[in-house]
Every structure is written in structure tokens, then in C-alpha cells.
């Protein structure tokens, strides 16, 4: 019988390390936590180049690079509300905030991240966020530069 407590603890350790690396901001260091092939999904949004599905560790490093180039995170407005882990699955919920570099427009969005971990690596990753809020902040127009 698989020891669910051990699997849960291992999953929690990977997710906690992900959060530490995410805060540090090194795309390649974050990507090292993912398997070589990953089932990654975020609903694509053509207005925001970094919001799209990915499938490899290199794609994932690219995501974190594109995200950092496209927006500045607001640590004061970003928070984690909950981390729930059961076996190989974990869900992290919270609010993210930032400013789109090209427009200077600030946004906030609730988020949920669903991780599946196997052999110490993230093999499945789902992002649920208000991508319309991010897309609106990316749109040039009268609100740009606020």
C-alpha cells in the first residue's frame, strides 16, 4: 500500500519549493521543478503572449521569462490564501497583482494553481486566473500609463 502521508509530504515539499523559487524569480530554477514533458494548461489569451499552454521544461522556463519581461509583480498585492495537499495533488489559491510593463496598467486577479507531482517533479500544472483582467491591462488605450 502506498503511504499517502509520505506522498502528501513529498508533494507539499515540491510545491513549497516552487513557491520559494517563484518568489526568487529565476525562470530556469523554477523550471527545474517540472518533468521534461509536462501537462501544463492555462487558457490561452492572444492579447497576453505568456498566457498559453506549455509542454516541456524549456517551454516552462520560457513562460517565466516572458512573464517577468511582460509584467512587474506587486508583492504587496500578491498573497497566498491556502495550500491544500492530498497525495500527489496540491492546490494553491490566492490573489496576484502586478503592472503590465508595456502599458503601466495595474491588475489584480484571484488564482488557483493545481499541481500533480510524481517522482519529485511537477508533471501536471493547471492555472486558473482572471486572464481578462491581465488582457485588459495589456491593451493599449486611454487607460495606458495609469
PDB file of N, CA, C and O in Angstrom, residues 6 9 16 25 30 41 46-47 51 57 61 63-64 77 80 82 85 88 90-91 94 100 108 114 128 136 138 141:
ATOM      1  N   UNK A   6       3.255   9.933   3.209  1.00  0.00           N
ATOM      2  CA  UNK A   6       4.566  10.170   2.624  1.00  0.00           C
ATOM      3  C   UNK A   6       4.447  10.873   1.275  1.00  0.00           C
ATOM      4  O   UNK A   6       5.188  11.817   0.990  1.00  0.00           O
ATOM      5  N   UNK A   9       3.432  14.457   1.856  1.00  0.00           N
ATOM      6  CA  UNK A   9       4.573  15.247   2.345  1.00  0.00           C
ATOM      7  C   UNK A   9       5.542  15.574   1.207  1.00  0.00           C
ATOM      8  O   UNK A   9       6.053  16.697   1.120  1.00  0.00           O
ATOM      9  N   UNK A  16       6.065  23.750  -1.978  1.00  0.00           N
ATOM     10  CA  UNK A  16       6.691  24.797  -1.163  1.00  0.00           C
ATOM     11  C   UNK A  16       7.984  25.287  -1.814  1.00  0.00           C
ATOM     12  O   UNK A  16       8.262  26.486  -1.820  1.00  0.00           O
ATOM     13  N   UNK A  25      12.388  34.324  -8.417  1.00  0.00           N
ATOM     14  CA  UNK A  25      12.279  34.828  -9.776  1.00  0.00           C
ATOM     15  C   UNK A  25      13.242  34.303 -10.816  1.00  0.00           C
ATOM     16  O   UNK A  25      13.407  34.924 -11.851  1.00  0.00           O
ATOM     17  N   UNK A  30      13.040  27.720 -11.507  1.00  0.00           N
ATOM     18  CA  UNK A  30      11.645  27.298 -11.359  1.00  0.00           C
ATOM     19  C   UNK A  30      11.389  26.094 -12.259  1.00  0.00           C
ATOM     20  O   UNK A  30      10.815  25.089 -11.826  1.00  0.00           O
ATOM     21  N   UNK A  41      -1.532  23.532 -18.494  1.00  0.00           N
ATOM     22  CA  UNK A  41      -2.619  24.219 -19.181  1.00  0.00           C
ATOM     23  C   UNK A  41      -3.001  25.504 -18.472  1.00  0.00           C
ATOM     24  O   UNK A  41      -3.204  25.532 -17.256  1.00  0.00           O
ATOM     25  N   UNK A  46      -4.761  35.470 -26.707  1.00  0.00           N
ATOM     26  CA  UNK A  46      -3.880  36.069 -27.708  1.00  0.00           C
ATOM     27  C   UNK A  46      -3.380  37.471 -27.349  1.00  0.00           C
ATOM     28  O   UNK A  46      -2.344  37.908 -27.838  1.00  0.00           O
ATOM     29  N   UNK A  47      -4.088  38.174 -26.469  1.00  0.00           N
ATOM     30  CA  UNK A  47      -3.673  39.525 -26.077  1.00  0.00           C
ATOM     31  C   UNK A  47      -2.500  39.503 -25.096  1.00  0.00           C
ATOM     32  O   UNK A  47      -1.861  40.522 -24.880  1.00  0.00           O
ATOM     33  N   UNK A  51       0.320  33.937 -21.682  1.00  0.00           N
ATOM     34  CA  UNK A  51      -0.818  33.127 -21.244  1.00  0.00           C
ATOM     35  C   UNK A  51      -1.174  32.147 -22.368  1.00  0.00           C
ATOM     36  O   UNK A  51      -1.924  32.466 -23.286  1.00  0.00           O
ATOM     37  N   UNK A  57       9.898  21.382 -20.268  1.00  0.00           N
ATOM     38  CA  UNK A  57      10.614  22.172 -19.263  1.00  0.00           C
ATOM     39  C   UNK A  57      11.152  23.464 -19.887  1.00  0.00           C
ATOM     40  O   UNK A  57      11.094  24.534 -19.278  1.00  0.00           O
ATOM     41  N   UNK A  61      10.350  27.334 -18.710  1.00  0.00           N
ATOM     42  CA  UNK A  61      11.331  28.385 -18.422  1.00  0.00           C
ATOM     43  C   UNK A  61      11.005  29.617 -19.256  1.00  0.00           C
ATOM     44  O   UNK A  61      11.063  30.750 -18.762  1.00  0.00           O
ATOM     45  N   UNK A  63       8.055  30.508 -20.249  1.00  0.00           N
ATOM     46  CA  UNK A  63       6.887  31.158 -19.644  1.00  0.00           C
ATOM     47  C   UNK A  63       7.308  32.128 -18.559  1.00  0.00           C
ATOM     48  O   UNK A  63       6.873  33.278 -18.537  1.00  0.00           O
ATOM     49  N   UNK A  64       8.163  31.680 -17.646  1.00  0.00           N
ATOM     50  CA  UNK A  64       8.555  32.529 -16.522  1.00  0.00           C
ATOM     51  C   UNK A  64       9.398  33.715 -16.993  1.00  0.00           C
ATOM     52  O   UNK A  64       9.304  34.802 -16.436  1.00  0.00           O
ATOM     53  N   UNK A  77       0.559  43.291  -3.175  1.00  0.00           N
ATOM     54  CA  UNK A  77      -0.801  42.942  -3.579  1.00  0.00           C
ATOM     55  C   UNK A  77      -0.992  41.471  -3.867  1.00  0.00           C
ATOM     56  O   UNK A  77      -2.097  41.022  -4.166  1.00  0.00           O
ATOM     57  N   UNK A  80      -0.951  34.421  -0.885  1.00  0.00           N
ATOM     58  CA  UNK A  80      -1.411  33.030  -0.934  1.00  0.00           C
ATOM     59  C   UNK A  80      -2.400  32.854   0.200  1.00  0.00           C
ATOM     60  O   UNK A  80      -2.103  33.188   1.350  1.00  0.00           O
ATOM     61  N   UNK A  82      -4.327  29.742   0.559  1.00  0.00           N
ATOM     62  CA  UNK A  82      -4.389  28.353   1.016  1.00  0.00           C
ATOM     63  C   UNK A  82      -3.490  27.469   0.166  1.00  0.00           C
ATOM     64  O   UNK A  82      -3.315  27.712  -1.025  1.00  0.00           O
ATOM     65  N   UNK A  85      -2.972  19.945   0.112  1.00  0.00           N
ATOM     66  CA  UNK A  85      -2.230  18.844  -0.499  1.00  0.00           C
ATOM     67  C   UNK A  85      -2.823  17.521  -0.056  1.00  0.00           C
ATOM     68  O   UNK A  85      -3.033  17.289   1.136  1.00  0.00           O
ATOM     69  N   UNK A  88      -0.618  13.014  -4.470  1.00  0.00           N
ATOM     70  CA  UNK A  88       0.212  13.666  -5.475  1.00  0.00           C
ATOM     71  C   UNK A  88      -0.323  15.027  -5.946  1.00  0.00           C
ATOM     72  O   UNK A  88       0.314  15.684  -6.769  1.00  0.00           O
ATOM     73  N   UNK A  90      -1.887  18.995  -5.357  1.00  0.00           N
ATOM     74  CA  UNK A  90      -1.883  20.166  -4.482  1.00  0.00           C
ATOM     75  C   UNK A  90      -2.603  21.301  -5.198  1.00  0.00           C
ATOM     76  O   UNK A  90      -2.539  21.419  -6.421  1.00  0.00           O
ATOM     77  N   UNK A  91      -3.266  22.134  -4.420  1.00  0.00           N
ATOM     78  CA  UNK A  91      -3.914  23.330  -4.941  1.00  0.00           C
ATOM     79  C   UNK A  91      -3.460  24.510  -4.097  1.00  0.00           C
ATOM     80  O   UNK A  91      -3.464  24.442  -2.862  1.00  0.00           O
ATOM     81  N   UNK A  94      -5.040  32.099  -4.131  1.00  0.00           N
ATOM     82  CA  UNK A  94      -4.662  33.411  -3.633  1.00  0.00           C
ATOM     83  C   UNK A  94      -5.047  34.506  -4.599  1.00  0.00           C
ATOM     84  O   UNK A  94      -5.946  34.341  -5.427  1.00  0.00           O
ATOM     85  N   UNK A 100       1.506  45.711 -15.929  1.00  0.00           N
ATOM     86  CA  UNK A 100       1.989  45.347 -17.257  1.00  0.00           C
ATOM     87  C   UNK A 100       3.006  46.400 -17.678  1.00  0.00           C
ATOM     88  O   UNK A 100       2.718  47.595 -17.663  1.00  0.00           O
ATOM     89  N   UNK A 108      -5.216  43.053 -10.785  1.00  0.00           N
ATOM     90  CA  UNK A 108      -5.273  42.038  -9.729  1.00  0.00           C
ATOM     91  C   UNK A 108      -6.137  40.905 -10.245  1.00  0.00           C
ATOM     92  O   UNK A 108      -7.010  41.106 -11.086  1.00  0.00           O
ATOM     93  N   UNK A 114      -3.206  24.201  -9.724  1.00  0.00           N
ATOM     94  CA  UNK A 114      -3.359  22.784  -9.402  1.00  0.00           C
ATOM     95  C   UNK A 114      -2.107  22.064  -9.904  1.00  0.00           C
ATOM     96  O   UNK A 114      -1.798  22.111 -11.088  1.00  0.00           O
ATOM     97  N   UNK A 128      -5.686  28.709 -13.100  1.00  0.00           N
ATOM     98  CA  UNK A 128      -6.983  29.359 -13.242  1.00  0.00           C
ATOM     99  C   UNK A 128      -6.811  30.763 -12.692  1.00  0.00           C
ATOM    100  O   UNK A 128      -6.398  30.942 -11.542  1.00  0.00           O
ATOM    101  N   UNK A 136      -6.847  43.053 -20.270  1.00  0.00           N
ATOM    102  CA  UNK A 136      -7.272  44.461 -20.260  1.00  0.00           C
ATOM    103  C   UNK A 136      -6.097  45.367 -19.887  1.00  0.00           C
ATOM    104  O   UNK A 136      -5.940  46.453 -20.445  1.00  0.00           O
ATOM    105  N   UNK A 138      -3.062  44.776 -20.584  1.00  0.00           N
ATOM    106  CA  UNK A 138      -2.124  44.742 -21.705  1.00  0.00           C
ATOM    107  C   UNK A 138      -2.589  45.608 -22.876  1.00  0.00           C
ATOM    108  O   UNK A 138      -1.809  45.947 -23.747  1.00  0.00           O
ATOM    109  N   UNK A 141      -4.398  51.988 -24.908  1.00  0.00           N
ATOM    110  CA  UNK A 141      -5.589  52.839 -24.996  1.00  0.00           C
ATOM    111  C   UNK A 141      -5.536  53.951 -24.001  1.00  0.00           C
ATOM    112  O   UNK A 141      -4.495  54.204 -23.379  1.00  0.00           O
TER     113      UNK A 141
END
